[in-house]
């Protein structure tokens, strides 16, 4: 179906946060509501109207669903308002000189069928539409930049390094492992099912992998997988996994802290008793935010698109269809329901 004519009023389904979340999120914490929108640029300067094609479900969104009384690393969602989400979009109308109707872009948008973007300078034009547009929710979007920056800029790998990636089958982890292999590292990943472990070894080229749910002693597991110790740990989990990793880091090892999904739903986060290993083994542990690396996006996009076209990087997407599927897709991240990058198709680009 072609896009509606400018100034036409159309239905606009949107997903809102009903209330702040404590503990594990549920689908009932969100609500699908239907309104209308006029497909025209609002009467304010430099805005664009977009039709959302795909939206990305990512673990960091859980932090935005809680009320923060102290300084949070990212702004919280507002109950009663639409969720803010990374997405792939088509420009319907533009009041900004850098964008025109028909442009394909990705960036922050609303979890709805149509959105008004008031700061379109934060959007990125899509330079490789010959690749699946959904890739811009993952490998060519925010998770891809996260993996690339966290591995190369924060971890500073060297050929021959021993690399461990937790939550390795997710959108970021699967890319970190493959970038590590391209670099010439030995890579082991952890995941939460035998199916995911098999994918790590057969699809993504990890040297080894294990199902952490079947391991009763993570310290022993890591010693088995890394008898010489770990040079780089790409941290996505936190908790008991981080504590076991600290005991197995090599001298002058590096830990890139991307996220801690095991902690997001806890009212009282776990501690890390083995932190003194940072001192004894001269380990550098560094957190990072992907937003700090968007300035180098164009270089990243060209390099990653090249890897995809050469077959050096492969990905798996977990695709739900229809905006009404967003709550279930988002909640499913925290019980490991997804296999690969979780995204939701809102509309198909013709």
PDB file of N, CA and C in Angstrom, residues 53-57 134 317-330 338-339 341-348:
ATOM      1  N   UNK A  53       8.871   1.582  10.353  1.00  0.00           N
ATOM      2  CA  UNK A  53       8.848   0.296   9.661  1.00  0.00           C
ATOM      3  C   UNK A  53       9.225  -0.859  10.588  1.00  0.00           C
ATOM      4  N   UNK A  54      10.268  -0.664  11.385  1.00  0.00           N
ATOM      5  CA  UNK A  54      10.727  -1.667  12.348  1.00  0.00           C
ATOM      6  C   UNK A  54      11.097  -0.954  13.639  1.00  0.00           C
ATOM      7  N   UNK A  55      10.854  -1.607  14.779  1.00  0.00           N
ATOM      8  CA  UNK A  55      11.345  -1.080  16.047  1.00  0.00           C
ATOM      9  C   UNK A  55      12.165  -2.154  16.742  1.00  0.00           C
ATOM     10  N   UNK A  56      13.110  -1.696  17.554  1.00  0.00           N
ATOM     11  CA  UNK A  56      14.086  -2.559  18.195  1.00  0.00           C
ATOM     12  C   UNK A  56      13.741  -2.732  19.670  1.00  0.00           C
ATOM     13  N   UNK A  57      13.712  -3.981  20.139  1.00  0.00           N
ATOM     14  CA  UNK A  57      13.516  -4.257  21.567  1.00  0.00           C
ATOM     15  C   UNK A  57      14.881  -4.552  22.180  1.00  0.00           C
ATOM     16  N   UNK A 134      15.837  -4.187   8.156  1.00  0.00           N
ATOM     17  CA  UNK A 134      15.781  -4.597   9.560  1.00  0.00           C
ATOM     18  C   UNK A 134      17.166  -4.634  10.192  1.00  0.00           C
ATOM     19  N   UNK A 317      18.023 -12.904  13.415  1.00  0.00           N
ATOM     20  CA  UNK A 317      17.001 -11.986  13.926  1.00  0.00           C
ATOM     21  C   UNK A 317      15.821 -12.793  14.453  1.00  0.00           C
ATOM     22  N   UNK A 318      15.212 -12.292  15.507  1.00  0.00           N
ATOM     23  CA  UNK A 318      13.970 -12.844  16.057  1.00  0.00           C
ATOM     24  C   UNK A 318      12.898 -11.785  15.802  1.00  0.00           C
ATOM     25  N   UNK A 319      12.048 -12.031  14.821  1.00  0.00           N
ATOM     26  CA  UNK A 319      11.143 -10.993  14.320  1.00  0.00           C
ATOM     27  C   UNK A 319       9.705 -11.291  14.718  1.00  0.00           C
ATOM     28  N   UNK A 320       9.087 -10.347  15.414  1.00  0.00           N
ATOM     29  CA  UNK A 320       7.653 -10.397  15.679  1.00  0.00           C
ATOM     30  C   UNK A 320       6.963  -9.435  14.711  1.00  0.00           C
ATOM     31  N   UNK A 321       5.707  -9.698  14.402  1.00  0.00           N
ATOM     32  CA  UNK A 321       5.014  -8.908  13.383  1.00  0.00           C
ATOM     33  C   UNK A 321       3.800  -8.211  13.981  1.00  0.00           C
ATOM     34  N   UNK A 322       3.767  -6.885  13.841  1.00  0.00           N
ATOM     35  CA  UNK A 322       2.645  -6.096  14.330  1.00  0.00           C
ATOM     36  C   UNK A 322       2.977  -5.347  15.600  1.00  0.00           C
ATOM     37  N   UNK A 323       2.603  -4.077  15.667  1.00  0.00           N
ATOM     38  CA  UNK A 323       2.958  -3.253  16.819  1.00  0.00           C
ATOM     39  C   UNK A 323       2.384  -3.813  18.114  1.00  0.00           C
ATOM     40  N   UNK A 324       1.286  -4.549  18.018  1.00  0.00           N
ATOM     41  CA  UNK A 324       0.694  -5.131  19.229  1.00  0.00           C
ATOM     42  C   UNK A 324       1.597  -6.182  19.863  1.00  0.00           C
ATOM     43  N   UNK A 325       2.630  -6.641  19.141  1.00  0.00           N
ATOM     44  CA  UNK A 325       3.538  -7.659  19.662  1.00  0.00           C
ATOM     45  C   UNK A 325       4.701  -7.060  20.468  1.00  0.00           C
ATOM     46  N   UNK A 326       4.812  -5.733  20.499  1.00  0.00           N
ATOM     47  CA  UNK A 326       5.946  -5.111  21.188  1.00  0.00           C
ATOM     48  C   UNK A 326       6.018  -5.475  22.673  1.00  0.00           C
ATOM     49  N   UNK A 327       4.927  -5.380  23.445  1.00  0.00           N
ATOM     50  CA  UNK A 327       5.050  -5.707  24.881  1.00  0.00           C
ATOM     51  C   UNK A 327       5.586  -7.117  25.134  1.00  0.00           C
ATOM     52  N   UNK A 328       5.073  -8.109  24.412  1.00  0.00           N
ATOM     53  CA  UNK A 328       5.533  -9.488  24.616  1.00  0.00           C
ATOM     54  C   UNK A 328       6.989  -9.642  24.188  1.00  0.00           C
ATOM     55  N   UNK A 329       7.364  -9.018  23.091  1.00  0.00           N
ATOM     56  CA  UNK A 329       8.739  -9.115  22.602  1.00  0.00           C
ATOM     57  C   UNK A 329       9.716  -8.491  23.586  1.00  0.00           C
ATOM     58  N   UNK A 330       9.338  -7.349  24.145  1.00  0.00           N
ATOM     59  CA  UNK A 330      10.215  -6.657  25.090  1.00  0.00           C
ATOM     60  C   UNK A 330      10.347  -7.437  26.393  1.00  0.00           C
ATOM     61  N   UNK A 338      14.009 -14.745  23.245  1.00  0.00           N
ATOM     62  CA  UNK A 338      14.491 -14.411  21.905  1.00  0.00           C
ATOM     63  C   UNK A 338      15.721 -15.219  21.536  1.00  0.00           C
ATOM     64  N   UNK A 339      15.832 -15.500  20.245  1.00  0.00           N
ATOM     65  CA  UNK A 339      17.046 -16.102  19.696  1.00  0.00           C
ATOM     66  C   UNK A 339      17.592 -15.111  18.674  1.00  0.00           C
ATOM     67  N   UNK A 341      18.710 -11.111  17.503  1.00  0.00           N
ATOM     68  CA  UNK A 341      18.234  -9.736  17.637  1.00  0.00           C
ATOM     69  C   UNK A 341      16.714  -9.674  17.637  1.00  0.00           C
ATOM     70  N   UNK A 342      16.126  -9.153  18.727  1.00  0.00           N
ATOM     71  CA  UNK A 342      14.666  -9.031  18.832  1.00  0.00           C
ATOM     72  C   UNK A 342      14.198  -7.730  18.219  1.00  0.00           C
ATOM     73  N   UNK A 343      13.319  -7.827  17.244  1.00  0.00           N
ATOM     74  CA  UNK A 343      12.732  -6.640  16.634  1.00  0.00           C
ATOM     75  C   UNK A 343      11.291  -6.918  16.286  1.00  0.00           C
ATOM     76  N   UNK A 344      10.563  -5.856  15.989  1.00  0.00           N
ATOM     77  CA  UNK A 344       9.152  -5.977  15.639  1.00  0.00           C
ATOM     78  C   UNK A 344       8.913  -5.220  14.332  1.00  0.00           C
ATOM     79  N   UNK A 345       8.282  -5.898  13.387  1.00  0.00           N
ATOM     80  CA  UNK A 345       7.898  -5.255  12.127  1.00  0.00           C
ATOM     81  C   UNK A 345       6.609  -4.472  12.346  1.00  0.00           C
ATOM     82  N   UNK A 346       6.650  -3.173  12.038  1.00  0.00           N
ATOM     83  CA  UNK A 346       5.457  -2.324  12.156  1.00  0.00           C
ATOM     84  C   UNK A 346       4.758  -2.192  10.802  1.00  0.00           C
ATOM     85  N   UNK A 347       5.545  -1.991   9.761  1.00  0.00           N
ATOM     86  CA  UNK A 347       5.005  -1.863   8.401  1.00  0.00           C
ATOM     87  C   UNK A 347       6.066  -2.334   7.422  1.00  0.00           C
ATOM     88  N   UNK A 348       5.651  -2.940   6.338  1.00  0.00           N
ATOM     89  CA  UNK A 348       6.587  -3.374   5.304  1.00  0.00           C
ATOM     90  C   UNK A 348       6.800  -2.259   4.305  1.00  0.00           C
TER      91      UNK A 348
END
